[in-house]
Short mmCIF file of C-alpha atoms in Angstrom, two decimals:
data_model
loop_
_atom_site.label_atom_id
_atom_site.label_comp_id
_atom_site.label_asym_id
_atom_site.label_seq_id
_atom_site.Cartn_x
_atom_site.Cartn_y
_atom_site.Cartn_z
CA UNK A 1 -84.26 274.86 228.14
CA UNK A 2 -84.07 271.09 226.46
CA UNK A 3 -87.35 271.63 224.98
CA UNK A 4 -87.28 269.41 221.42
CA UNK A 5 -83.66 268.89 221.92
CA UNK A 6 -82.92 265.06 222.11
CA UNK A 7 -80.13 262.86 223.54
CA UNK A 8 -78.08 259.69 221.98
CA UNK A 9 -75.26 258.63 224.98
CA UNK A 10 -73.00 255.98 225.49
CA UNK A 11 -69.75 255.12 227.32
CA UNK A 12 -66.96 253.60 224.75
CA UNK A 13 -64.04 251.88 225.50
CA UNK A 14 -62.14 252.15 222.03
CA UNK A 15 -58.35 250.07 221.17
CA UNK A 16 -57.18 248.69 218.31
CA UNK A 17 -56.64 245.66 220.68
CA UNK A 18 -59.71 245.20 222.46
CA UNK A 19 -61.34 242.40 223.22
CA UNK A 20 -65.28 242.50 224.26
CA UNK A 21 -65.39 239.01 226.01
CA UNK A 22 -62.37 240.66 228.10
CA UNK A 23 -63.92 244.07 228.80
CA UNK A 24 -67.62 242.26 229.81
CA UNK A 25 -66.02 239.93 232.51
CA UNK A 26 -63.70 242.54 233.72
CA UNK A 27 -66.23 245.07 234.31
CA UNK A 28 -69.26 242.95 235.10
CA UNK A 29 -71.53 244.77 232.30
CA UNK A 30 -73.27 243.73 229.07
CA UNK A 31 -72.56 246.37 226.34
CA UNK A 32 -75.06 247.28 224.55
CA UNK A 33 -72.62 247.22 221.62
CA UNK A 34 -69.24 245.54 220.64
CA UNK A 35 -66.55 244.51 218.07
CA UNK A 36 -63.04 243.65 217.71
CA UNK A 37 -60.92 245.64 215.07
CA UNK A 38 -61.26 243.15 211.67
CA UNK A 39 -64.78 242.12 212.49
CA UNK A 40 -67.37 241.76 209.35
CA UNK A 41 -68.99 245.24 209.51
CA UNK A 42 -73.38 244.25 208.38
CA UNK A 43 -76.30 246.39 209.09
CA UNK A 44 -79.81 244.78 208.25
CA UNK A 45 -82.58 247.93 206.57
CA UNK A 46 -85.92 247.71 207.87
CA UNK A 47 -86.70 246.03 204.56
CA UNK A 48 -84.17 242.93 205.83
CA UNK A 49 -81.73 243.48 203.44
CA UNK A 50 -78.12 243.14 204.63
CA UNK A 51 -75.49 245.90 203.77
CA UNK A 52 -71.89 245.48 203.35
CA UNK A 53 -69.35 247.72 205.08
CA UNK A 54 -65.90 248.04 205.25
CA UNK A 55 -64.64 245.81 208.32
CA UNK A 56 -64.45 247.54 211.60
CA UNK A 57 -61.40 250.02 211.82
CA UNK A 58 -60.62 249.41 215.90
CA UNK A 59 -62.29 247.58 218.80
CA UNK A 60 -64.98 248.70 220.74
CA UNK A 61 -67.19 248.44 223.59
CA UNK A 62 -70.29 250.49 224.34
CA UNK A 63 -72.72 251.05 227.09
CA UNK A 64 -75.95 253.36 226.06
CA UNK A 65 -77.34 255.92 228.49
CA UNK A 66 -81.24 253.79 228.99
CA UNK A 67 -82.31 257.13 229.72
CA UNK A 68 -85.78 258.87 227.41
CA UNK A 69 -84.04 260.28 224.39
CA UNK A 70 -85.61 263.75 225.45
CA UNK A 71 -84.06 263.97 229.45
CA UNK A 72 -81.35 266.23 230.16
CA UNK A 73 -78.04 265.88 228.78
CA UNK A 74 -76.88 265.82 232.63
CA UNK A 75 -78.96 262.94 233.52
CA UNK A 76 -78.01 260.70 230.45
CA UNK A 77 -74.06 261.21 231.64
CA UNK A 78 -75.29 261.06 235.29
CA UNK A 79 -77.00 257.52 234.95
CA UNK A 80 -73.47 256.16 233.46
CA UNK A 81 -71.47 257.49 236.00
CA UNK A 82 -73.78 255.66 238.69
CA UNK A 83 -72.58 252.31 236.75
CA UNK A 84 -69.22 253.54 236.33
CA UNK A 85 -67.76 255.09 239.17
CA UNK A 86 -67.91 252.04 241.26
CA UNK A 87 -65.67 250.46 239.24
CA UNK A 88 -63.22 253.19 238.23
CA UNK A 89 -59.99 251.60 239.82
CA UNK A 90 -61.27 248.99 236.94
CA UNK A 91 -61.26 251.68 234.23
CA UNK A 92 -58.02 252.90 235.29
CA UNK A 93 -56.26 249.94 234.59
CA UNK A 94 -57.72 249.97 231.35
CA UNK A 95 -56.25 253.45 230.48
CA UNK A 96 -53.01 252.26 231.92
CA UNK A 97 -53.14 249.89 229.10
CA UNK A 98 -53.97 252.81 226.53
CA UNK A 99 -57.56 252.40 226.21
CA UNK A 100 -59.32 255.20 225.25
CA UNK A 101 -62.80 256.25 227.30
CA UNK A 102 -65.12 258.61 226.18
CA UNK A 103 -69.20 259.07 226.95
CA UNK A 104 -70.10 260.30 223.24
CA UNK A 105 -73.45 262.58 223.22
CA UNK A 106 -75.55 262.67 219.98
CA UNK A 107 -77.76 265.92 220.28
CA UNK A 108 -80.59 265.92 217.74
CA UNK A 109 -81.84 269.77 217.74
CA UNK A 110 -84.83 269.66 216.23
CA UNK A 111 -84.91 273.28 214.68
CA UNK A 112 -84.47 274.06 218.47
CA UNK A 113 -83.33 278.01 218.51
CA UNK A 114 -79.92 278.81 220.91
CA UNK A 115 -79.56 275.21 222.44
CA UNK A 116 -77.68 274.44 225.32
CA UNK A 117 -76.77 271.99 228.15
CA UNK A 118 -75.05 272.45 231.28
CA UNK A 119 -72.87 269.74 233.44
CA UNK A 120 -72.25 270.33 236.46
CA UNK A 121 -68.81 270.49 238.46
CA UNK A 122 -69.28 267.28 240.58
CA UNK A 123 -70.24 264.96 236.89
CA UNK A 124 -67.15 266.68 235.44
CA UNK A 125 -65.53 265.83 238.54
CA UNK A 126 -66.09 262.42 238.48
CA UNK A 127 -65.50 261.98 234.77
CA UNK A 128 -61.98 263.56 234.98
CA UNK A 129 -61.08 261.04 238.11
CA UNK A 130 -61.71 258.73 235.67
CA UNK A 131 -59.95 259.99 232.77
CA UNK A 132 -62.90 260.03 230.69
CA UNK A 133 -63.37 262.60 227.87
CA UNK A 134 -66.59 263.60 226.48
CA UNK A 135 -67.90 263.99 222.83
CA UNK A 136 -70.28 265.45 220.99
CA UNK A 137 -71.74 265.59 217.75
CA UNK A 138 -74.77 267.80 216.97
CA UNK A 139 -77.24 267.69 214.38
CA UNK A 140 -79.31 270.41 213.57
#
């Protein structure tokens, strides 16, 4: 079913108030990504040339999904969970305090005809015990 389909996932913790030093001790784990809201936005091409954005719009904190690009959309959510769920009393206090959670999925189609995914109940299970929503952006 997955065929040429592939996967982009992360977990983001997203506030306008959100501090990265705060959200790595508290939970133990090095994102793989992170800014406060204000920060210099720079992106280097492959040609080492540095680009100029617009500073970043909100805080944020991201761990990636180290899972092949090609693997089930399942297992990519799965192997997050297995980091997460241990510390969801963690993540709760964070929402308490009006952080938003998501795991956001990048699906690269590929000229893949009828694409699909499936998550099962016990993933969706533990992602709404943790009051985390999930995204997804497709791109054909």
């Amino acid at each position: 079913m997955n065929g040429a389909i592939e996967y982009s996932v992360g977990f983001r913790i997203i506030d306008d108030n959100l501090d990265p030093a705060e959200i790595t001790k508290m939970l133990g784990i090095v994102p793989d990504d992170a800014h406060r809201k204000g920060e210099p936005n720079t992106k280097i091409t492959p040609k080492g040339k540095i680009l100029h954005y617009a500073p970043f719009n909100t805080g944020i904190w991201i761990v990636n999904s180290h899972e092949e690009r090609h693997e089930i959309l399942a297992r990519h959510i799965k192997s997050l969970l297995d980091i997460l769920y241990p510390l969801k009393d963690k993540l709760a206090e964070l929402t308490s305090r009006g952080y938003k959670m998501d795991i956001f999925c990048g699906a690269f189609l590929n000229e893949v005809q009828q694409p699909g995914f499936d998550i099962s109940p016990d993933i969706l299970l533990q992602m709404g015990e943790m009051n985390i929503k999930i995204g997804m952006c497709i791109y054909p």
